[in-house]
Amino acid sequence: MPTTAHLRQRRSQFLERITEPVLLMAGGEVPRNYPANVSPYRADSNFLFFFADPEPGSAALFDPRDRSVTLFLRERTAEDALWHGAVPDFATMQHQHGVEHVEPVEQLVASVQRRAGGAAVRTIAVADPQATALANQATGAQVAFLDSGKVADPAVIQAIGGLRVVKHSEELEEMRRTAVVTAEAHHAAMAHTRVGVTEQELCGIVTGVFARHGCVPAYNNILSVRGEVLHNHHYTNTLRDGDIVLLDAGAENGSGFCSDVTRSWPASGAFTAEAGAIYDVVLAAEKGAIAAVRPGVRYRDLHLRAARILAEGLVDLGLLHGDPDGLIESGAHAVFFPHGVGHLIGIDVHDMETFGDAIAYPAGRTRSTQFGTAYLRLDMDLLPGMTFTIEPGIYFVPAILGNSAFREQFGDQVGWGRAEQFLAANGGRGFGGIRIEDDVACTADGAEVLTASIAKERAEVEALVGSA
Ligand code: GLY
Ligand code: MN
Ligand code: MN
């Protein structure tokens, strides 16, 4: 957990960047069926950025005029103490968090209006609709969580986004910790892989490792032999000889910081010559993009570098035809690599995606309209301390390879017949997909791969598979 001194420094930096009071909401517990049966609590990311272990339902008013922070907490009641355990009183919480004031959240609307004294108060929408409604009531704003254009005032987004985008050493340390847990989970899944094991069992092993370290999955684990389904959340298959297992899973700890890692390995423990060749191309693209990381480099160029290496490999394999630069220009590479090479990561696995592209695409840059590159979630120039994923892949997707519009658009740039062999491979089940994903911090002169301890060399992976 980041120290109080660090969190106070972050709050102080935020106060320096805003000109009007800002109300942040932690959000409350969200029921999973009847009101008293709630989903595990997870505070809003902007709140977690400033407060360790936030209480459900809390809020905070940042006032730049007197540089004060008022924390709003639920009143302590005897009933709560009975059912949920006693929590420290307001004076203790004020000292613990190092804030100027603590007030009851039950009086949030009146307190915010009294403290604002007529000044405009800004706020940011959160996933909990009740908390967002309360923030709107207290501030008169009309923010909405599900509409990135209405999630907050643009100046507030830039004020907080500018802080969150460059990780402090304490924040990087949180991410290094989740990387260690994520490594154990990936290695355990590889070690327990055998023909005949179910995806569900391996998925349980991954989540179990996270839980044993006090972590949760930062997003729904993807563990599938159908790796070509990019966000596959089903675990219904039994592993068979010839299958490639794709695991995309990362741990999130109590601070909210997380990992996002993908590895792909053969169910049998040995890559076929063809799967090994695809694996080597993906690994070369991943390493090539990581090798290009340094301050000032445009993230989009990392995407294009990975795409270029993939295109060269796909030409060698007879899956694309022509000059790699021409293939990138036309977008033919996206038939096999239909997504962006990665995204910001931090306290959100897709960091600050709540704000749409407001942080990830700086002024003057907009999304490409080309298939594939349109899914690139980040187009900033890299800064030291920025953290992001690098995650190229090659997939054999029936919905793409069978699409007549793509066949017409890319014509003989794609080896359609060769690709069909991959769709028919593996006893008709299809090849699936291979992705390799690491979390990377830009340093003063290069890259730190936060998740470097997770096996990805082909021989290393093969040695781990089935070793439990
Ligand atoms: N795990 C989702 C992603 O890699 O972006
Ligand atoms: Mn990712
Ligand atoms: Mn991922």
Tab-separated table of C-alpha atoms and ligand atoms in Angstrom:
chain	number	residue	atom	x	y	z
A	1	MET	CA	0.000	0.000	0.000
A	2	PRO	CA	1.430	3.446	-0.812
A	3	THR	CA	2.476	5.391	2.291
A	4	THR	CA	0.421	8.243	3.769
A	5	ALA	CA	3.275	10.617	2.914
A	6	HIS	CA	3.058	9.597	-0.741
A	7	LEU	CA	-0.726	9.953	-0.854
A	8	ARG	CA	-0.531	13.369	0.810
A	9	GLN	CA	1.986	14.418	-1.810
A	10	ARG	CA	-0.354	13.244	-4.574
A	11	ARG	CA	-3.249	15.194	-3.029
A	12	SER	CA	-1.082	18.269	-2.721
A	13	GLN	CA	-0.068	17.971	-6.404
A	14	PHE	CA	-3.738	17.749	-7.356
A	15	LEU	CA	-4.586	20.852	-5.301
A	16	GLU	CA	-1.882	22.726	-7.227
A	17	ARG	CA	-3.424	21.726	-10.549
A	18	ILE	CA	-7.045	22.737	-9.905
A	19	THR	CA	-8.548	26.211	-9.647
A	20	GLU	CA	-11.992	25.266	-8.309
A	21	PRO	CA	-13.031	22.787	-5.600
A	22	VAL	CA	-13.348	19.179	-6.779
A	23	LEU	CA	-15.487	16.499	-5.138
A	24	LEU	CA	-14.329	12.903	-5.608
A	25	MET	CA	-16.505	9.912	-4.770
A	26	ALA	CA	-15.227	6.490	-3.678
A	27	GLY	CA	-18.503	4.789	-4.612
A	28	GLY	CA	-20.326	2.313	-2.407
A	29	GLU	CA	-21.027	-1.399	-2.384
A	30	VAL	CA	-23.052	-2.590	-5.371
A	31	PRO	CA	-25.572	-5.418	-4.699
A	32	ARG	CA	-25.177	-8.588	-6.748
A	33	ASN	CA	-28.797	-9.585	-6.116
A	34	TYR	CA	-30.668	-8.446	-2.977
A	35	PRO	CA	-29.373	-5.262	-1.321
A	36	ALA	CA	-27.477	-6.834	1.585
A	37	ASN	CA	-25.560	-9.286	-0.659
A	38	VAL	CA	-22.971	-7.110	-2.323
A	39	SER	CA	-20.179	-7.683	-4.834
A	40	PRO	CA	-16.645	-7.369	-3.439
A	41	TYR	CA	-16.042	-3.668	-2.879
A	42	ARG	CA	-13.691	-1.789	-5.166
A	43	ALA	CA	-13.330	1.963	-4.741
A	44	ASP	CA	-13.191	4.258	-7.752
A	45	SER	CA	-9.683	4.497	-9.236
A	46	ASN	CA	-9.368	8.280	-8.876
A	47	PHE	CA	-10.225	7.887	-5.202
A	48	LEU	CA	-7.782	4.998	-4.728
A	49	PHE	CA	-5.107	7.168	-6.280
A	50	PHE	CA	-5.351	9.551	-3.306
A	51	PHE	CA	-6.510	7.359	-0.401
A	52	ALA	CA	-5.349	3.981	0.898
A	53	ASP	CA	-8.059	1.439	1.614
A	54	PRO	CA	-11.029	3.802	1.129
A	55	GLU	CA	-14.212	3.106	3.054
A	56	PRO	CA	-17.287	2.340	0.938
A	57	GLY	CA	-19.463	5.396	0.459
A	58	SER	CA	-16.744	7.915	1.252
A	59	ALA	CA	-16.077	11.159	-0.623
A	60	ALA	CA	-13.447	13.882	-0.575
A	61	LEU	CA	-13.614	17.584	-1.293
A	62	PHE	CA	-10.370	19.124	-2.588
A	63	ASP	CA	-10.374	22.889	-2.106
A	64	PRO	CA	-7.484	24.725	-3.797
A	65	ARG	CA	-8.406	28.042	-2.130
A	66	ASP	CA	-7.179	27.000	1.304
A	67	ARG	CA	-5.436	23.816	0.079
A	68	SER	CA	-7.659	21.669	2.295
A	69	VAL	CA	-8.999	18.166	1.855
A	70	THR	CA	-12.222	17.197	3.612
A	71	LEU	CA	-12.850	13.467	3.830
A	72	PHE	CA	-16.486	12.392	4.158
A	73	LEU	CA	-17.109	9.068	5.904
A	74	ARG	CA	-20.195	7.191	6.984
A	75	GLU	CA	-21.319	7.846	10.552
A	76	ARG	CA	-20.205	5.099	12.916
A	77	THR	CA	-23.279	3.226	14.212
A	78	ALA	CA	-23.710	0.459	16.765
A	79	GLU	CA	-25.517	-1.627	14.133
A	80	ASP	CA	-22.581	-1.434	11.749
A	81	ALA	CA	-20.220	-2.333	14.566
A	82	LEU	CA	-22.363	-5.440	15.205
A	83	TRP	CA	-22.589	-6.659	11.602
A	84	HIS	CA	-19.371	-5.423	10.021
A	85	GLY	CA	-17.037	-4.737	12.943
A	86	ALA	CA	-16.145	-1.461	14.581
A	87	VAL	CA	-14.101	1.048	12.573
A	88	PRO	CA	-11.927	3.864	13.960
A	89	ASP	CA	-13.598	7.166	14.809
A	90	PHE	CA	-13.339	10.298	12.670
A	91	ALA	CA	-10.444	11.791	14.664
A	92	THR	CA	-8.390	8.637	14.142
A	93	MET	CA	-9.244	8.583	10.431
A	94	GLN	CA	-8.275	12.242	10.081
A	95	HIS	CA	-4.871	11.477	11.570
A	96	GLN	CA	-4.470	8.234	9.611
A	97	HIS	CA	-5.140	9.852	6.230
A	98	GLY	CA	-3.533	13.183	7.060
A	99	VAL	CA	-6.495	15.292	5.873
A	100	GLU	CA	-7.619	18.670	7.183
A	101	HIS	CA	-11.218	17.702	8.042
A	102	VAL	CA	-13.446	14.632	8.373
A	103	GLU	CA	-17.216	15.041	8.173
A	104	PRO	CA	-20.207	12.671	7.925
A	105	VAL	CA	-21.067	11.745	4.358
A	106	GLU	CA	-24.729	11.719	5.371
A	107	GLN	CA	-24.473	15.538	5.262
A	108	LEU	CA	-22.456	15.674	2.051
A	109	VAL	CA	-24.770	17.942	0.071
A	110	ALA	CA	-25.063	20.610	2.785
A	111	SER	CA	-21.367	20.385	3.707
A	112	VAL	CA	-20.131	20.752	0.136
A	113	GLN	CA	-22.392	23.724	-0.458
A	114	ARG	CA	-21.327	25.341	2.823
A	115	ARG	CA	-17.632	24.825	2.131
A	116	ALA	CA	-17.946	25.991	-1.498
A	117	GLY	CA	-19.578	29.238	-0.371
A	118	GLY	CA	-21.073	29.825	-3.804
A	119	ALA	CA	-18.008	28.728	-5.817
A	120	ALA	CA	-18.481	26.192	-8.605
A	121	VAL	CA	-17.558	22.644	-7.535
A	122	ARG	CA	-16.423	20.067	-10.081
A	123	THR	CA	-16.770	16.302	-9.780
A	124	ILE	CA	-16.022	13.041	-11.598
A	125	ALA	CA	-18.591	10.315	-12.268
A	126	VAL	CA	-17.972	6.869	-10.778
A	127	ALA	CA	-19.250	3.379	-11.628
A	128	ASP	CA	-21.662	3.331	-8.670
A	129	PRO	CA	-24.733	5.177	-10.020
A	130	GLN	CA	-25.935	6.206	-6.556
A	131	ALA	CA	-22.612	7.856	-5.749
A	132	THR	CA	-22.619	9.675	-9.097
A	133	ALA	CA	-26.173	10.896	-8.454
A	134	LEU	CA	-25.121	12.148	-5.011
A	135	ALA	CA	-22.095	13.946	-6.505
A	136	ASN	CA	-24.345	15.632	-9.059
A	137	GLN	CA	-26.752	16.650	-6.306
A	138	ALA	CA	-23.962	18.082	-4.145
A	139	THR	CA	-22.228	19.997	-6.954
A	140	GLY	CA	-24.977	20.769	-9.462
A	141	ALA	CA	-22.900	18.990	-12.131
A	142	GLN	CA	-24.382	16.527	-14.610
A	143	VAL	CA	-21.590	13.988	-14.928
A	144	ALA	CA	-22.307	10.481	-16.251
A	145	PHE	CA	-20.040	7.446	-15.950
A	146	LEU	CA	-21.023	5.582	-19.105
A	147	ASP	CA	-20.495	8.549	-21.417
A	148	SER	CA	-16.789	9.426	-21.547
A	149	GLY	CA	-17.729	12.860	-22.907
A	150	LYS	CA	-19.656	13.600	-19.733
A	151	VAL	CA	-17.551	11.835	-17.122
A	152	ALA	CA	-15.993	15.077	-15.833
A	153	ASP	CA	-15.025	18.601	-16.711
A	154	PRO	CA	-12.085	18.456	-19.222
A	155	ALA	CA	-9.855	20.567	-16.959
A	156	VAL	CA	-10.378	18.139	-14.069
A	157	ILE	CA	-9.628	15.176	-16.337
A	158	GLN	CA	-6.357	16.765	-17.411
A	159	ALA	CA	-5.459	17.695	-13.808
A	160	ILE	CA	-5.830	14.155	-12.508
A	161	GLY	CA	-4.778	12.427	-15.726
A	162	GLY	CA	-1.508	14.336	-15.804
A	163	LEU	CA	-0.696	12.936	-12.370
A	164	ARG	CA	-1.855	9.371	-12.949
A	165	VAL	CA	-0.073	8.948	-16.267
A	166	VAL	CA	3.451	9.200	-14.816
A	167	LYS	CA	3.982	6.695	-12.047
A	168	HIS	CA	5.798	7.660	-8.875
A	169	SER	CA	8.341	5.151	-7.527
A	170	GLU	CA	5.842	3.988	-4.857
A	171	GLU	CA	3.269	3.314	-7.573
A	172	LEU	CA	5.812	1.417	-9.684
A	173	GLU	CA	6.621	-0.629	-6.600
A	174	GLU	CA	2.946	-1.598	-6.281
A	175	MET	CA	3.024	-2.754	-9.904
A	176	ARG	CA	6.225	-4.730	-9.355
A	177	ARG	CA	4.469	-6.497	-6.460
A	178	THR	CA	1.447	-7.483	-8.534
A	179	ALA	CA	3.840	-8.662	-11.249
A	180	VAL	CA	5.384	-11.149	-8.803
A	181	VAL	CA	1.938	-12.567	-7.986
A	182	THR	CA	0.999	-12.618	-11.673
A	183	ALA	CA	4.194	-14.529	-12.444
A	184	GLU	CA	3.346	-17.198	-9.886
A	185	ALA	CA	-0.160	-17.549	-11.336
A	186	HIS	CA	1.026	-17.878	-14.943
A	187	HIS	CA	3.729	-20.365	-13.999
A	188	ALA	CA	1.240	-22.414	-11.947
A	189	ALA	CA	-1.175	-22.528	-14.894
A	190	MET	CA	1.615	-23.660	-17.212
A	191	ALA	CA	2.790	-26.271	-14.720
A	192	HIS	CA	-0.719	-27.753	-14.285
A	193	THR	CA	-1.390	-27.880	-18.020
A	194	ARG	CA	-1.898	-31.377	-19.385
A	195	VAL	CA	-4.023	-32.824	-22.131
A	196	GLY	CA	-7.360	-33.674	-20.454
A	197	VAL	CA	-7.317	-30.794	-17.947
A	198	THR	CA	-10.152	-28.279	-18.256
A	199	GLU	CA	-9.817	-24.552	-18.874
A	200	GLN	CA	-11.956	-24.052	-15.760
A	201	GLU	CA	-9.462	-25.900	-13.572
A	202	LEU	CA	-6.532	-23.834	-14.841
A	203	CYS	CA	-8.550	-20.651	-14.432
A	204	GLY	CA	-9.241	-21.631	-10.824
A	205	ILE	CA	-5.532	-22.162	-10.217
A	206	VAL	CA	-4.816	-18.648	-11.526
A	207	THR	CA	-7.483	-17.012	-9.357
A	208	GLY	CA	-6.389	-19.147	-6.396
A	209	VAL	CA	-2.817	-17.851	-6.624
A	210	PHE	CA	-4.124	-14.283	-6.729
A	211	ALA	CA	-6.346	-14.922	-3.695
A	212	ARG	CA	-3.542	-16.507	-1.677
A	213	HIS	CA	-1.639	-13.229	-2.043
A	214	GLY	CA	-4.621	-11.028	-1.161
A	215	CYS	CA	-5.167	-10.073	-4.786
A	216	VAL	CA	-8.083	-10.329	-7.186
A	217	PRO	CA	-8.109	-10.670	-10.975
A	218	ALA	CA	-7.642	-7.142	-12.328
A	219	TYR	CA	-10.116	-8.137	-15.089
A	220	ASN	CA	-11.887	-11.382	-15.939
A	221	ASN	CA	-9.215	-13.994	-16.608
A	222	ILE	CA	-8.984	-15.056	-20.225
A	223	LEU	CA	-7.935	-18.691	-20.266
A	224	SER	CA	-8.850	-20.407	-23.463
A	225	VAL	CA	-7.802	-22.658	-26.278
A	226	ARG	CA	-9.901	-20.298	-28.411
A	227	GLY	CA	-7.369	-17.496	-28.133
A	228	GLU	CA	-8.616	-15.969	-31.372
A	229	VAL	CA	-11.687	-14.776	-29.431
A	230	LEU	CA	-9.933	-11.727	-28.026
A	231	HIS	CA	-11.933	-11.292	-24.825
A	232	ASN	CA	-13.051	-14.886	-24.353
A	233	HIS	CA	-14.519	-15.333	-20.874
A	234	HIS	CA	-15.713	-18.939	-21.225
A	235	TYR	CA	-13.858	-21.833	-19.653
A	236	THR	CA	-15.806	-24.770	-21.070
A	237	ASN	CA	-13.153	-26.582	-23.111
A	238	THR	CA	-11.024	-29.546	-22.158
A	239	LEU	CA	-7.423	-29.301	-23.347
A	240	ARG	CA	-6.546	-31.537	-26.248
A	241	ASP	CA	-3.326	-32.390	-28.005
A	242	GLY	CA	-2.666	-29.664	-30.573
A	243	ASP	CA	-4.395	-26.912	-28.587
A	244	ILE	CA	-2.659	-23.655	-27.732
A	245	VAL	CA	-3.627	-22.333	-24.302
A	246	LEU	CA	-3.824	-18.535	-24.137
A	247	LEU	CA	-3.820	-17.047	-20.643
A	248	ASP	CA	-4.408	-13.306	-20.246
A	249	ALA	CA	-4.596	-12.594	-16.518
A	250	GLY	CA	-3.161	-10.107	-14.053
A	251	ALA	CA	-3.343	-9.588	-10.314
A	252	GLU	CA	-4.677	-6.444	-8.652
A	253	ASN	CA	-3.748	-5.735	-5.045
A	254	GLY	CA	-5.514	-3.671	-2.396
A	255	SER	CA	-3.971	-0.437	-3.681
A	256	GLY	CA	-5.760	-0.994	-7.006
A	257	PHE	CA	-2.530	-1.208	-9.018
A	258	CYS	CA	-2.417	-4.173	-11.327
A	259	SER	CA	-0.750	-6.306	-13.962
A	260	ASP	CA	-1.997	-7.417	-17.377
A	261	VAL	CA	-0.047	-10.319	-18.845
A	262	THR	CA	-0.594	-12.802	-21.648
A	263	ARG	CA	1.279	-16.002	-22.318
A	264	SER	CA	0.455	-18.741	-24.822
A	265	TRP	CA	1.651	-22.337	-24.658
A	266	PRO	CA	0.976	-25.748	-26.144
A	267	ALA	CA	-1.336	-28.050	-24.173
A	268	SER	CA	0.955	-30.960	-25.017
A	269	GLY	CA	4.088	-29.242	-23.743
A	270	ALA	CA	5.719	-29.080	-27.192
A	271	PHE	CA	4.996	-26.538	-29.921
A	272	THR	CA	4.468	-28.037	-33.358
A	273	ALA	CA	6.832	-26.658	-35.990
A	274	GLU	CA	4.036	-24.449	-37.322
A	275	ALA	CA	2.928	-23.157	-33.886
A	276	GLY	CA	6.541	-22.571	-32.921
A	277	ALA	CA	7.059	-20.486	-36.046
A	278	ILE	CA	4.029	-18.315	-35.247
A	279	TYR	CA	5.175	-18.022	-31.633
A	280	ASP	CA	8.621	-16.845	-32.700
A	281	VAL	CA	7.149	-14.117	-34.902
A	282	VAL	CA	4.924	-12.819	-32.079
A	283	LEU	CA	7.815	-12.906	-29.612
A	284	ALA	CA	10.076	-11.045	-32.043
A	285	ALA	CA	7.391	-8.373	-32.501
A	286	GLU	CA	6.940	-8.006	-28.754
A	287	LYS	CA	10.658	-7.735	-28.092
A	288	GLY	CA	11.128	-5.406	-31.046
A	289	ALA	CA	8.493	-2.986	-29.751
A	290	ILE	CA	9.911	-3.117	-26.213
A	291	ALA	CA	13.428	-2.464	-27.527
A	292	ALA	CA	12.181	0.773	-29.093
A	293	VAL	CA	10.795	2.162	-25.823
A	294	ARG	CA	12.419	5.383	-24.652
A	295	PRO	CA	11.247	8.884	-23.723
A	296	GLY	CA	9.920	10.879	-26.651
A	297	VAL	CA	8.992	7.870	-28.776
A	298	ARG	CA	5.412	7.987	-30.004
A	299	TYR	CA	3.436	4.957	-28.804
A	300	ARG	CA	1.815	4.632	-32.206
A	301	ASP	CA	5.295	3.977	-33.610
A	302	LEU	CA	5.697	1.044	-31.217
A	303	HIS	CA	2.453	-0.321	-32.620
A	304	LEU	CA	3.706	0.121	-36.170
A	305	ARG	CA	7.065	-1.428	-35.322
A	306	ALA	CA	5.357	-4.507	-33.894
A	307	ALA	CA	3.039	-4.630	-36.914
A	308	ARG	CA	6.054	-4.414	-39.260
A	309	ILE	CA	7.807	-7.352	-37.569
A	310	LEU	CA	4.595	-9.378	-37.627
A	311	ALA	CA	4.104	-8.557	-41.300
A	312	GLU	CA	7.644	-9.678	-42.171
A	313	GLY	CA	7.079	-12.959	-40.328
A	314	LEU	CA	3.700	-13.492	-41.925
A	315	VAL	CA	5.227	-12.971	-45.369
A	316	ASP	CA	7.871	-15.604	-44.596
A	317	LEU	CA	5.072	-17.979	-43.536
A	318	GLY	CA	3.098	-17.386	-46.733
A	319	LEU	CA	0.219	-15.760	-44.869
A	320	LEU	CA	0.839	-12.310	-46.348
A	321	HIS	CA	2.287	-11.440	-49.729
A	322	GLY	CA	4.222	-8.337	-50.687
A	323	ASP	CA	6.362	-5.639	-49.211
A	324	PRO	CA	5.840	-5.314	-45.413
A	325	ASP	CA	5.596	-1.509	-45.564
A	326	GLY	CA	2.889	-1.746	-48.214
A	327	LEU	CA	1.067	-4.336	-46.105
A	328	ILE	CA	1.121	-2.005	-43.083
A	329	GLU	CA	-0.039	0.892	-45.225
A	330	SER	CA	-3.025	-1.006	-46.583
A	331	GLY	CA	-3.741	-2.531	-43.163
A	332	ALA	CA	-3.535	-6.130	-44.439
A	333	HIS	CA	-1.498	-7.131	-41.350
A	334	ALA	CA	-4.651	-6.521	-39.266
A	335	VAL	CA	-6.258	-9.620	-40.789
A	336	PHE	CA	-3.992	-11.513	-38.355
A	337	PHE	CA	-3.302	-8.739	-35.799
A	338	PRO	CA	-6.647	-6.975	-35.465
A	339	HIS	CA	-5.968	-4.918	-32.304
A	340	GLY	CA	-3.641	-2.244	-30.975
A	341	VAL	CA	-0.291	-3.155	-29.454
A	342	GLY	CA	-1.390	-2.046	-25.989
A	343	HIS	CA	-2.641	0.607	-23.607
A	344	LEU	CA	-1.805	2.552	-20.468
A	345	ILE	CA	-1.858	0.480	-17.282
A	346	GLY	CA	-1.828	1.468	-13.623
A	347	ILE	CA	-4.657	1.592	-11.151
A	348	ASP	CA	-6.971	0.604	-14.013
A	349	VAL	CA	-5.920	-2.213	-16.278
A	350	HIS	CA	-6.761	0.072	-19.198
A	351	ASP	CA	-5.643	3.094	-17.245
A	352	MET	CA	-8.064	6.013	-17.285
A	353	GLU	CA	-10.225	4.541	-20.021
A	354	THR	CA	-13.135	6.070	-18.099
A	355	PHE	CA	-11.983	9.315	-19.709
A	356	GLY	CA	-12.276	7.879	-23.227
A	357	ASP	CA	-9.287	9.058	-25.272
A	358	ALA	CA	-8.887	12.345	-23.347
A	359	ILE	CA	-5.563	11.269	-21.853
A	360	ALA	CA	-4.394	8.558	-24.255
A	361	TYR	CA	-4.809	10.687	-27.414
A	362	PRO	CA	-3.313	14.148	-26.814
A	363	ALA	CA	-4.801	17.203	-28.503
A	364	GLY	CA	-4.454	16.992	-32.273
A	365	ARG	CA	-4.274	13.196	-32.374
A	366	THR	CA	-7.287	11.057	-33.121
A	367	ARG	CA	-7.931	7.400	-33.721
A	368	SER	CA	-7.102	5.902	-37.067
A	369	THR	CA	-10.133	4.785	-39.035
A	370	GLN	CA	-8.252	1.784	-40.443
A	371	PHE	CA	-9.388	-1.675	-39.281
A	372	GLY	CA	-7.013	-2.890	-36.561
A	373	THR	CA	-5.158	0.351	-35.876
A	374	ALA	CA	-8.537	1.891	-34.983
A	375	TYR	CA	-8.333	-0.227	-31.810
A	376	LEU	CA	-5.053	1.363	-30.753
A	377	ARG	CA	-5.863	2.721	-27.281
A	378	LEU	CA	-2.811	4.923	-26.821
A	379	ASP	CA	-1.038	7.525	-28.947
A	380	MET	CA	1.095	9.563	-26.539
A	381	ASP	CA	4.764	10.413	-26.702
A	382	LEU	CA	6.411	8.343	-23.974
A	383	LEU	CA	7.556	9.951	-20.735
A	384	PRO	CA	9.789	8.401	-18.066
A	385	GLY	CA	7.507	6.734	-15.525
A	386	MET	CA	4.722	6.038	-18.005
A	387	THR	CA	3.502	2.410	-17.827
A	388	PHE	CA	1.807	0.552	-20.642
A	389	THR	CA	1.423	-2.909	-22.101
A	390	ILE	CA	3.046	-4.329	-25.209
A	391	GLU	CA	0.875	-7.149	-26.530
A	392	PRO	CA	1.127	-8.193	-30.159
A	393	GLY	CA	-0.571	-11.343	-31.344
A	394	ILE	CA	-1.367	-13.469	-34.374
A	395	TYR	CA	-4.858	-14.933	-34.599
A	396	PHE	CA	-6.801	-17.020	-37.058
A	397	VAL	CA	-10.287	-15.563	-36.687
A	398	PRO	CA	-13.053	-17.222	-38.731
A	399	ALA	CA	-15.077	-13.991	-38.685
A	400	ILE	CA	-12.203	-12.123	-40.365
A	401	LEU	CA	-10.888	-14.808	-42.691
A	402	GLY	CA	-14.411	-15.593	-43.906
A	403	ASN	CA	-15.351	-11.962	-44.418
A	404	SER	CA	-15.896	-11.256	-48.112
A	405	ALA	CA	-15.317	-7.510	-47.693
A	406	PHE	CA	-11.821	-8.139	-46.299
A	407	ARG	CA	-11.132	-10.653	-49.057
A	408	GLU	CA	-11.990	-8.019	-51.606
A	409	GLN	CA	-10.164	-5.202	-49.807
A	410	PHE	CA	-6.872	-7.033	-49.318
A	411	GLY	CA	-7.042	-9.297	-52.363
A	412	ASP	CA	-3.768	-11.092	-53.023
A	413	GLN	CA	-1.954	-9.339	-50.162
A	414	VAL	CA	-3.289	-12.146	-47.941
A	415	GLY	CA	-2.566	-15.834	-48.420
A	416	TRP	CA	-6.202	-16.785	-47.914
A	417	GLY	CA	-5.663	-20.421	-48.851
A	418	ARG	CA	-2.737	-20.726	-46.456
A	419	ALA	CA	-4.804	-19.062	-43.706
A	420	GLU	CA	-7.617	-21.541	-44.289
A	421	GLN	CA	-5.185	-24.335	-43.507
A	422	PHE	CA	-4.769	-22.792	-40.037
A	423	LEU	CA	-8.548	-22.600	-39.633
A	424	ALA	CA	-8.796	-26.287	-40.483
A	425	ALA	CA	-5.793	-27.297	-38.365
A	426	ASN	CA	-5.895	-29.132	-35.085
A	427	GLY	CA	-8.512	-31.677	-36.146
A	428	GLY	CA	-10.778	-28.922	-37.488
A	429	ARG	CA	-10.815	-26.968	-34.228
A	430	GLY	CA	-8.549	-24.328	-35.730
A	431	PHE	CA	-5.199	-22.961	-34.647
A	432	GLY	CA	-6.630	-20.258	-32.349
A	433	GLY	CA	-4.270	-17.444	-31.489
A	434	ILE	CA	-0.998	-16.543	-29.840
A	435	ARG	CA	-0.488	-13.314	-27.898
A	436	ILE	CA	2.427	-12.304	-25.693
A	437	GLU	CA	1.847	-9.364	-23.359
A	438	ASP	CA	4.088	-7.640	-20.835
A	439	ASP	CA	3.787	-4.526	-18.692
A	440	VAL	CA	6.479	-1.971	-19.382
A	441	ALA	CA	7.648	1.201	-17.631
A	442	CYS	CA	9.433	3.808	-19.710
A	443	THR	CA	12.679	4.755	-17.925
A	444	ALA	CA	15.062	7.673	-18.515
A	445	ASP	CA	16.793	5.808	-21.314
A	446	GLY	CA	14.766	2.703	-22.184
A	447	ALA	CA	12.335	0.224	-20.725
A	448	GLU	CA	11.816	-1.701	-17.511
A	449	VAL	CA	9.716	-4.785	-18.198
A	450	LEU	CA	7.781	-5.048	-14.934
A	451	THR	CA	6.630	-8.568	-15.782
A	452	ALA	CA	10.000	-9.799	-17.085
A	453	SER	CA	10.130	-12.750	-14.676
A	454	ILE	CA	7.252	-14.504	-16.470
A	455	ALA	CA	8.607	-17.156	-18.820
A	456	LYS	CA	8.233	-16.375	-22.517
A	457	GLU	CA	11.203	-17.952	-24.283
A	458	ARG	CA	9.863	-20.961	-26.167
A	459	ALA	CA	12.111	-23.519	-24.446
A	460	GLU	CA	11.415	-22.009	-21.016
A	461	VAL	CA	7.664	-22.211	-21.548
A	462	GLU	CA	7.830	-25.773	-22.868
A	463	ALA	CA	9.884	-26.852	-19.851
A	464	LEU	CA	7.265	-25.419	-17.478
A	465	VAL	CA	4.207	-26.944	-19.145
A	466	GLY	CA	3.061	-30.061	-17.288
A	467	SER	CA	5.835	-29.789	-14.704
A	468	ALA	CA	3.525	-29.769	-11.637
B	1	GLY	N1	-6.581	-8.044	-20.699
B	1	GLY	C1	-7.101	-7.117	-21.613
B	1	GLY	C2	-6.041	-6.517	-22.400
B	1	GLY	O1	-5.013	-7.107	-22.586
B	1	GLY	O2	-6.121	-5.408	-22.806
B	2	MN	MN	-3.650	-5.504	-22.160
B	3	MN	MN	-4.260	-8.607	-21.323
